[in-house]
Amino acid sequence: MNFEAKRCGVQFSPPSIVLIYENKSTNKLRKRIIPVRKYSKDSDYRKAAETLKNHPRHRDYLQSVSQSQLERLHIILRDHMQGLSLEQSLASFRLDPEQDLNKLDDDELARKKGKMDELFEKNRKRKDDPDFVYDVEVEFSANNQEKCSWDEESDDGF
Amino acid sequence: MAREGSTHPDLDPAKYDAAEAVKIICLGDSAVGKSKLMERFLLDEYRPQQMSTYALTLYKHKATVGNKTVAVDFWDTAGQERFQSMHPSYYYKAHACIMVFDIQRKITYKNLSMWYKELREYRPEIPCCVVANKIDADMKATQRSFNFAKKHDLPSYFVSAADGTNVVKMFRDTIRRAVEYKQNPTDFMDEVLQELEVKVYSSNVA
Ligand SMILES: Nc1nc2c(ncn2[C@@H]2O[C@H](COP(=O)(O)OP(=O)(O)OP(=O)(O)O)[C@@H](O)[C@H]2O)c(=O)[nH]1
Ligand SMILES: [Mg+2]
């Protein structure tokens, strides 16, 4: 059976993951609501996401949903249980290119990385892809390179 | 740091004295993609060891350089500031360094000068390269010339841990340079450090 996830989100009561997917053999869009059980404001979102991803009843549907996306959805559910608003919760994922991420604690950093994972997973070439090449070498010629604006301020070491 | 009994056996720096073992460190800000690059190079060939007290993941790898097999330990460090006190143990006896920034975040490029300065305090001479990661996110970045590498006369690479561009090449070059450096080292820092440790140790005993 082949399912392609189209969108996924959460529902707060009862806490659930909502999945819109296409059934590849019928080309029909379907919605699946997966209740998240035994999950509380103190639960480990990583474990919960992993358990769900491998759940025998759901794993076929979740195959094209990455682990890190499931983690993110679990974080949002947990934030809600801890009393955060959806807006606050979403803001914690937002990337600000100016922000110094070295100063964040583990949880805050995991949220930023979770957000970065969206693009990473999209552009990712996997080992089991049929066209996977291990050693990809591309030369970027130095000839037509422009000076980088990041170099403009002249501070020490640059 | 290097005294017997105080160190996890895998972190015992003495093992890097063996001719066919090198230590390569990977540095840079949080979330620039150091760990993803390691994983892309090694695929799932080796199970890494998490050393959480050292804020570090250790990857073991066997490489072939010329006709020799070399045991490579990659020290994948964490960029977070709260682990700064661990840095000296990263640099100690390292044979090469990979410095990574994220082409989408200027601050990670600007911080290279900090990482580099610290590296050179401990390891004035080891081979080092500059890695511009995440080019898949913005291919235009490869048309920009980042001056930092040029200024310090370091090789640089445009890479993507996501699609694999130039990752294997960068690691292979670095391993080769680490081995060459090891055969012909010019850093005297380790000896000085070692002497200091012996002194500290004996004064503790006395
Ligand atoms: N688009 C894209 N994203 C990447 C690439 N490499 C890493 N990322 C993203 O950047 C995030 C952080 O990567 P990590 O490898 O965890 O970064 P790190 O440098 O090891 O960070 P610390 O260990 O916290 O210092 C990942 O979760 C990915 O989403 C890449 O080549 N392209
Ligand atoms: Mg890392």
Short mmCIF file of C-alpha atoms and ligand atoms in Angstrom, two decimals:
data_model
loop_
_atom_site.label_atom_id
_atom_site.label_comp_id
_atom_site.label_asym_id
_atom_site.label_seq_id
_atom_site.Cartn_x
_atom_site.Cartn_y
_atom_site.Cartn_z
CA MET A 1 0.00 0.00 0.00
CA ASN A 2 1.38 3.38 -0.93
CA PHE A 3 0.40 6.62 0.78
CA GLU A 4 1.82 10.04 0.20
CA ALA A 5 1.47 12.57 2.98
CA LYS A 6 0.22 15.94 1.72
CA ARG A 7 -0.10 17.94 4.89
CA CYS A 8 0.07 17.32 8.55
CA GLY A 9 -0.95 19.18 11.63
CA VAL A 10 -2.25 18.84 15.14
CA GLN A 11 -5.55 18.91 16.95
CA PHE A 12 -5.50 19.85 20.62
CA SER A 13 -8.49 17.99 21.98
CA PRO A 14 -8.12 15.21 22.14
CA PRO A 15 -4.40 15.58 21.37
CA SER A 16 -3.92 14.15 17.89
CA ILE A 17 -1.83 14.32 14.77
CA VAL A 18 -3.89 15.06 11.68
CA LEU A 19 -2.68 13.75 8.38
CA ILE A 20 -3.94 14.50 4.89
CA TYR A 21 -2.60 11.92 2.51
CA GLU A 22 -3.12 10.58 -0.96
CA ASN A 23 -3.79 6.95 -1.51
CA LYS A 24 -1.56 6.28 -4.52
CA SER A 25 -3.56 3.31 -5.76
CA THR A 26 -6.85 5.22 -5.87
CA ASN A 27 -5.49 8.79 -6.23
CA LYS A 28 -7.92 9.86 -3.51
CA LEU A 29 -7.18 12.35 -0.74
CA ARG A 30 -7.95 11.12 2.74
CA LYS A 31 -7.74 12.45 6.26
CA ARG A 32 -6.46 10.42 9.14
CA ILE A 33 -6.65 11.52 12.76
CA ILE A 34 -4.14 9.78 14.95
CA PRO A 35 -4.78 10.26 18.66
CA VAL A 36 -1.59 10.74 20.65
CA ARG A 37 -2.01 8.67 23.77
CA LYS A 38 -0.08 8.64 27.02
CA TYR A 39 1.51 11.94 26.16
CA SER A 40 1.66 14.64 28.79
CA LYS A 41 3.38 17.96 29.39
CA ASP A 42 6.41 16.13 30.81
CA SER A 43 6.76 13.55 28.06
CA ASP A 44 9.78 13.14 25.83
CA TYR A 45 8.70 14.41 22.41
CA ARG A 46 11.50 12.54 20.62
CA LYS A 47 10.47 9.17 21.98
CA ALA A 48 6.81 9.89 21.37
CA ALA A 49 7.50 10.83 17.74
CA GLU A 50 9.61 7.75 17.20
CA THR A 51 7.01 5.45 18.74
CA LEU A 52 4.37 6.94 16.50
CA LYS A 53 6.51 6.66 13.38
CA ASN A 54 7.02 2.95 14.03
CA HIS A 55 3.50 2.23 15.18
CA PRO A 56 2.25 -0.82 13.28
CA ARG A 57 -1.16 0.75 12.59
CA HIS A 58 0.15 4.10 11.41
CA ARG A 59 3.64 3.63 10.02
CA ASP A 60 2.55 3.02 6.42
CA TYR A 61 0.72 6.33 6.43
CA LEU A 62 3.61 8.16 8.09
CA GLN A 63 6.35 6.83 5.85
CA SER A 64 6.74 10.10 3.96
CA VAL A 65 6.51 12.21 7.12
CA SER A 66 9.97 12.82 8.58
CA GLN A 67 10.84 12.02 12.15
CA SER A 68 11.71 15.65 12.77
CA GLN A 69 8.35 16.86 11.52
CA LEU A 70 6.62 14.46 13.90
CA GLU A 71 8.86 15.79 16.67
CA ARG A 72 7.81 19.31 15.86
CA LEU A 73 4.13 18.40 16.01
CA HIS A 74 4.67 16.74 19.37
CA ILE A 75 6.44 19.83 20.67
CA ILE A 76 3.44 21.95 19.68
CA LEU A 77 1.11 19.56 21.48
CA ARG A 78 3.30 19.64 24.56
CA ASP A 79 3.58 23.43 24.51
CA HIS A 80 -0.21 23.56 24.52
CA MET A 81 -0.36 21.20 27.51
CA GLN A 82 2.09 23.50 29.27
CA GLY A 83 -0.19 26.46 28.66
CA LEU A 84 1.59 28.16 25.77
CA SER A 85 -0.47 29.73 23.04
CA LEU A 86 -0.16 28.39 19.51
CA GLU A 87 1.36 31.73 18.50
CA GLN A 88 4.06 31.50 21.17
CA SER A 89 4.72 27.93 20.21
CA LEU A 90 5.10 28.70 16.52
CA ALA A 91 7.30 31.71 17.24
CA SER A 92 9.82 29.46 18.97
CA PHE A 93 10.41 27.68 15.67
CA ARG A 94 10.82 30.78 13.58
CA LEU A 95 14.28 31.34 12.18
CA ASP A 96 15.93 34.70 12.47
CA PRO A 97 19.10 34.72 10.38
CA GLU A 98 20.63 37.34 12.68
CA GLN A 99 20.17 35.33 15.85
CA ASP A 100 23.19 33.80 17.55
CA LEU A 101 22.14 30.18 18.03
CA ASN A 102 25.22 29.42 20.16
CA LYS A 103 23.43 31.03 23.07
CA LEU A 104 20.32 28.83 23.02
CA ASP A 105 19.65 25.93 25.37
CA ASP A 106 19.06 22.41 24.05
CA ASP A 107 15.33 22.70 23.74
CA GLU A 108 15.37 26.06 21.96
CA LEU A 109 18.09 24.89 19.61
CA ALA A 110 16.17 21.70 18.79
CA ARG A 111 13.24 23.85 17.68
CA LYS A 112 15.39 25.88 15.30
CA LYS A 113 16.99 22.76 13.90
CA GLY A 114 13.55 21.23 13.53
CA LYS A 115 12.57 24.17 11.37
CA MET A 116 15.77 23.90 9.32
CA ASP A 117 14.98 20.24 8.77
CA GLU A 118 12.07 21.13 6.49
CA LEU A 119 14.41 22.32 3.75
CA PHE A 120 17.07 19.78 4.61
CA GLU A 121 14.66 16.88 4.16
CA LYS A 122 13.30 18.40 0.96
CA ASN A 123 16.73 18.73 -0.66
CA ARG A 124 18.14 15.57 0.79
CA LYS A 125 19.51 12.81 -1.40
CA ARG A 126 19.23 9.56 0.45
CA LYS A 127 21.43 6.53 0.38
CA ASP A 128 18.58 4.32 -0.78
CA ASP A 129 17.46 6.63 -3.60
CA PRO A 130 18.05 4.84 -6.92
CA ASP A 131 20.10 7.78 -8.26
CA PHE A 132 22.20 8.22 -5.14
CA VAL A 133 25.86 9.07 -5.77
CA TYR A 134 28.25 8.91 -2.83
CA ASP A 135 30.99 11.20 -4.06
CA VAL A 136 29.44 14.24 -5.74
CA GLU A 137 32.07 16.70 -6.87
CA VAL A 138 31.18 20.06 -8.36
CA GLU A 139 33.66 22.77 -9.20
CA PHE A 140 32.55 26.31 -8.67
CA SER A 141 34.81 28.46 -10.75
CA ALA A 142 36.44 31.32 -8.96
CA ASN A 143 36.49 33.46 -12.10
CA ASN A 144 33.03 34.92 -12.06
CA GLN A 145 32.77 35.17 -8.30
CA GLU A 146 31.61 38.44 -6.85
CA LYS A 147 32.89 39.96 -3.70
CA CYS A 148 30.71 38.97 -0.78
CA SER A 149 28.92 41.73 1.10
CA TRP A 150 29.56 39.82 4.32
CA ASP A 151 33.17 40.85 3.97
CA GLU A 152 32.46 44.56 3.79
CA GLU A 153 32.89 45.65 7.37
CA SER A 154 36.56 45.42 8.07
CA ASP A 155 36.98 43.92 11.51
CA ASP A 156 39.84 41.96 12.92
CA GLY A 157 40.49 38.58 11.46
CA PHE A 158 38.68 39.37 8.22
CA MET B 1 42.90 16.17 31.16
CA ALA B 2 45.32 13.48 30.04
CA ARG B 3 46.05 11.83 33.33
CA GLU B 4 45.47 8.13 33.62
CA GLY B 5 42.19 7.13 35.18
CA SER B 6 40.60 10.49 34.65
CA THR B 7 39.74 10.01 30.99
CA HIS B 8 37.38 7.83 29.04
CA PRO B 9 39.63 5.33 27.17
CA ASP B 10 38.32 6.54 23.82
CA LEU B 11 39.39 10.06 24.66
CA ASP B 12 42.85 9.13 25.89
CA PRO B 13 45.08 11.39 23.83
CA ALA B 14 48.01 8.96 24.01
CA LYS B 15 46.46 6.84 21.30
CA TYR B 16 46.97 9.62 18.76
CA ASP B 17 50.71 9.10 19.09
CA ALA B 18 50.44 5.84 17.14
CA ALA B 19 51.66 6.30 13.60
CA GLU B 20 48.46 5.29 11.88
CA ALA B 21 45.93 7.22 13.92
CA VAL B 22 44.81 10.79 13.32
CA LYS B 23 42.40 13.08 15.08
CA ILE B 24 40.32 15.55 13.07
CA ILE B 25 38.13 18.13 14.75
CA CYS B 26 35.04 19.76 13.31
CA LEU B 27 34.29 23.27 14.59
CA GLY B 28 31.77 26.01 14.01
CA ASP B 29 28.61 27.63 15.33
CA SER B 30 25.52 25.77 16.45
CA ALA B 31 23.40 24.38 13.64
CA VAL B 32 25.78 25.07 10.77
CA GLY B 33 25.58 21.38 9.89
CA LYS B 34 28.74 19.81 11.34
CA SER B 35 26.96 16.65 12.43
CA LYS B 36 24.99 16.36 9.20
CA LEU B 37 28.24 16.58 7.22
CA MET B 38 29.80 13.81 9.31
CA GLU B 39 26.75 11.64 8.81
CA ARG B 40 26.74 12.28 5.08
CA PHE B 41 30.39 11.33 4.74
CA LEU B 42 30.17 8.20 6.88
CA LEU B 43 26.57 7.28 5.91
CA ASP B 44 25.67 4.75 8.54
CA GLU B 45 28.94 2.97 8.36
CA TYR B 46 29.87 3.54 11.97
CA ARG B 47 27.85 4.06 15.11
CA PRO B 48 28.98 7.26 16.73
CA GLN B 49 29.68 7.50 20.41
CA GLN B 50 28.04 10.30 22.31
CA MET B 51 30.25 11.83 24.96
CA SER B 52 27.70 14.13 26.47
CA THR B 53 29.94 15.39 29.27
CA TYR B 54 32.39 16.54 26.62
CA ALA B 55 29.61 17.88 24.36
CA LEU B 56 31.07 15.84 21.61
CA THR B 57 30.31 12.98 19.27
CA LEU B 58 33.14 10.70 18.32
CA TYR B 59 33.10 8.99 14.94
CA LYS B 60 35.62 6.32 14.09
CA HIS B 61 36.55 5.76 10.51
CA LYS B 62 39.09 3.72 8.57
CA ALA B 63 40.55 5.50 5.58
CA THR B 64 43.11 4.56 2.98
CA VAL B 65 45.79 7.12 2.24
CA GLY B 66 48.34 6.05 -0.34
CA ASN B 67 48.70 2.39 0.48
CA LYS B 68 48.19 2.76 4.21
CA THR B 69 45.14 2.22 6.34
CA VAL B 70 44.62 5.07 8.74
CA ALA B 71 42.34 5.11 11.77
CA VAL B 72 40.59 8.46 11.82
CA ASP B 73 38.78 9.80 14.85
CA PHE B 74 36.44 12.63 14.01
CA TRP B 75 35.62 14.86 16.94
CA ASP B 76 32.28 16.44 16.13
CA THR B 77 31.92 19.23 18.66
CA ALA B 78 28.93 21.29 19.78
CA GLY B 79 28.75 24.98 18.96
CA GLN B 80 26.80 26.03 22.04
CA GLU B 81 28.58 28.55 24.20
CA ARG B 82 28.07 26.69 27.45
CA PHE B 83 30.59 24.07 26.31
CA GLN B 84 33.40 26.56 25.83
CA SER B 85 35.38 25.14 28.75
CA MET B 86 35.65 21.86 26.83
CA HIS B 87 37.40 23.40 23.85
CA PRO B 88 41.01 22.79 24.98
CA SER B 89 40.37 19.04 24.97
CA TYR B 90 39.09 19.27 21.40
CA TYR B 91 42.23 20.95 20.13
CA TYR B 92 44.63 18.78 22.06
CA LYS B 93 46.68 16.64 19.65
CA ALA B 94 44.36 17.31 16.73
CA HIS B 95 45.97 16.81 13.30
CA ALA B 96 43.51 18.77 11.20
CA CYS B 97 40.50 20.98 11.58
CA ILE B 98 37.33 21.47 9.55
CA MET B 99 35.69 24.86 10.17
CA VAL B 100 32.08 25.12 9.04
CA PHE B 101 29.71 28.03 8.48
CA ASP B 102 26.15 28.27 7.16
CA ILE B 103 25.80 30.30 3.93
CA GLN B 104 22.34 31.37 5.07
CA ARG B 105 23.53 32.98 8.31
CA LYS B 106 26.07 35.75 8.23
CA ILE B 107 26.76 35.51 11.95
CA THR B 108 28.17 32.00 11.50
CA TYR B 109 30.59 33.36 8.93
CA LYS B 110 31.59 36.28 11.13
CA ASN B 111 32.20 33.91 14.04
CA LEU B 112 34.77 32.00 11.99
CA SER B 113 37.38 34.52 13.08
CA MET B 114 36.65 33.63 16.72
CA TRP B 115 36.91 29.89 16.11
CA TYR B 116 40.04 30.34 14.06
CA LYS B 117 41.75 32.53 16.61
CA GLU B 118 41.09 30.00 19.35
CA LEU B 119 42.23 27.12 17.16
CA ARG B 120 45.52 28.86 16.44
CA GLU B 121 46.16 29.51 20.13
CA TYR B 122 46.24 25.78 20.70
CA ARG B 123 47.28 24.46 17.31
CA PRO B 124 49.25 27.13 15.44
CA GLU B 125 50.10 24.94 12.46
CA ILE B 126 47.62 22.16 11.84
CA PRO B 127 45.95 22.03 8.43
CA CYS B 128 42.56 23.68 8.46
CA CYS B 129 39.86 24.28 5.87
CA VAL B 130 36.80 26.49 5.61
CA VAL B 131 33.52 24.88 4.64
CA ALA B 132 30.53 26.83 3.33
CA ASN B 133 27.61 24.49 3.99
CA LYS B 134 23.96 24.40 2.86
CA ILE B 135 24.57 25.56 -0.72
CA ASP B 136 21.49 23.58 -1.71
CA ALA B 137 19.48 26.29 0.06
CA ASP B 138 20.91 29.04 -2.13
CA MET B 139 23.03 28.08 -5.11
CA LYS B 140 23.82 31.74 -5.73
CA ALA B 141 26.10 31.65 -2.71
CA THR B 142 28.61 29.70 -4.79
CA GLN B 143 29.11 32.80 -6.92
CA ARG B 144 30.22 34.81 -3.96
CA SER B 145 33.82 34.85 -2.92
CA PHE B 146 34.14 34.62 0.82
CA ASN B 147 37.31 36.37 1.77
CA PHE B 148 38.07 34.70 5.09
CA ALA B 149 39.64 31.57 3.63
CA LYS B 150 41.69 33.52 1.13
CA LYS B 151 42.95 35.90 3.74
CA HIS B 152 44.23 33.09 5.94
CA ASP B 153 45.34 31.03 2.99
CA LEU B 154 43.04 28.12 3.77
CA PRO B 155 41.42 25.78 1.27
CA SER B 156 37.67 26.30 1.08
CA TYR B 157 34.76 24.19 -0.11
CA PHE B 158 31.18 24.85 -1.13
CA VAL B 159 29.24 21.88 0.19
CA SER B 160 25.80 20.57 1.00
CA ALA B 161 25.21 17.90 3.60
CA ALA B 162 21.72 17.56 2.18
CA ASP B 163 22.52 16.72 -1.45
CA GLY B 164 26.11 15.64 -0.83
CA THR B 165 27.92 18.19 -3.02
CA ASN B 166 31.69 18.11 -2.34
CA VAL B 167 31.28 16.47 1.09
CA VAL B 168 33.35 13.38 0.33
CA LYS B 169 36.03 15.39 -1.44
CA MET B 170 36.36 17.77 1.49
CA PHE B 171 36.72 14.95 4.02
CA ARG B 172 39.19 12.99 1.88
CA ASP B 173 41.37 16.05 1.33
CA THR B 174 41.35 16.78 5.05
CA ILE B 175 42.25 13.22 6.03
CA ARG B 176 45.15 13.30 3.60
CA ARG B 177 46.38 16.60 4.99
CA ALA B 178 46.06 15.32 8.56
CA VAL B 179 48.24 12.32 7.72
CA GLU B 180 50.82 14.51 5.98
CA TYR B 181 50.91 16.86 8.94
CA LYS B 182 51.35 13.97 11.32
CA GLN B 183 54.39 12.75 9.42
CA ASN B 184 55.83 16.19 9.58
CA PRO B 185 54.49 18.09 12.58
CA THR B 186 55.49 21.61 13.37
CA ASP B 187 53.43 22.27 16.50
CA PHE B 188 55.34 22.07 19.73
CA MET B 189 52.36 22.94 21.86
CA ASP B 190 51.53 19.38 22.87
CA GLU B 191 54.90 18.76 24.41
CA VAL B 192 54.67 21.95 26.40
CA LEU B 193 51.20 21.05 27.57
CA GLN B 194 52.29 17.58 28.53
CA GLU B 195 55.13 18.92 30.57
CA LEU B 196 52.75 21.24 32.35
CA GLU B 197 50.47 18.36 33.17
CA VAL B 198 53.28 16.31 34.59
CA LYS B 199 54.21 19.23 36.80
CA VAL B 200 50.65 19.74 37.96
CA TYR B 201 50.38 16.06 38.66
CA SER B 202 53.57 15.76 40.67
CA SER B 203 52.78 18.84 42.70
CA ASN B 204 49.41 17.32 43.55
CA VAL B 205 51.09 14.16 44.77
CA ALA B 206 53.64 16.01 46.86
N1 LIG C 1 19.30 22.82 3.58
C1 LIG C 1 20.28 22.28 4.33
N2 LIG C 1 20.13 22.16 5.65
C2 LIG C 1 21.14 21.61 6.35
C3 LIG C 1 22.34 21.16 5.76
N3 LIG C 1 23.14 20.67 6.73
C4 LIG C 1 22.46 20.80 7.88
N4 LIG C 1 21.25 21.37 7.68
C5 LIG C 1 20.22 21.71 8.68
O1 LIG C 1 20.86 22.33 9.77
C6 LIG C 1 20.43 21.72 10.98
C7 LIG C 1 21.58 21.70 11.97
O2 LIG C 1 22.55 20.76 11.54
P1 LIG C 1 23.52 20.00 12.57
O3 LIG C 1 24.34 19.05 11.78
O4 LIG C 1 22.74 19.49 13.71
O5 LIG C 1 24.40 21.25 13.07
P2 LIG C 1 25.71 21.21 14.01
O6 LIG C 1 26.69 22.11 13.38
O7 LIG C 1 26.12 19.81 14.27
O8 LIG C 1 25.14 21.92 15.34
P3 LIG C 1 25.66 21.74 16.86
O9 LIG C 1 25.99 20.31 17.09
O10 LIG C 1 24.48 22.21 17.67
O11 LIG C 1 26.83 22.66 17.05
C8 LIG C 1 19.99 20.31 10.60
O12 LIG C 1 18.95 19.89 11.47
C9 LIG C 1 19.50 20.47 9.19
O13 LIG C 1 18.13 20.74 9.18
C10 LIG C 1 22.47 21.31 4.33
O14 LIG C 1 23.47 20.96 3.70
N5 LIG C 1 21.42 21.88 3.68
MG MG C 2 26.30 18.67 16.02
#
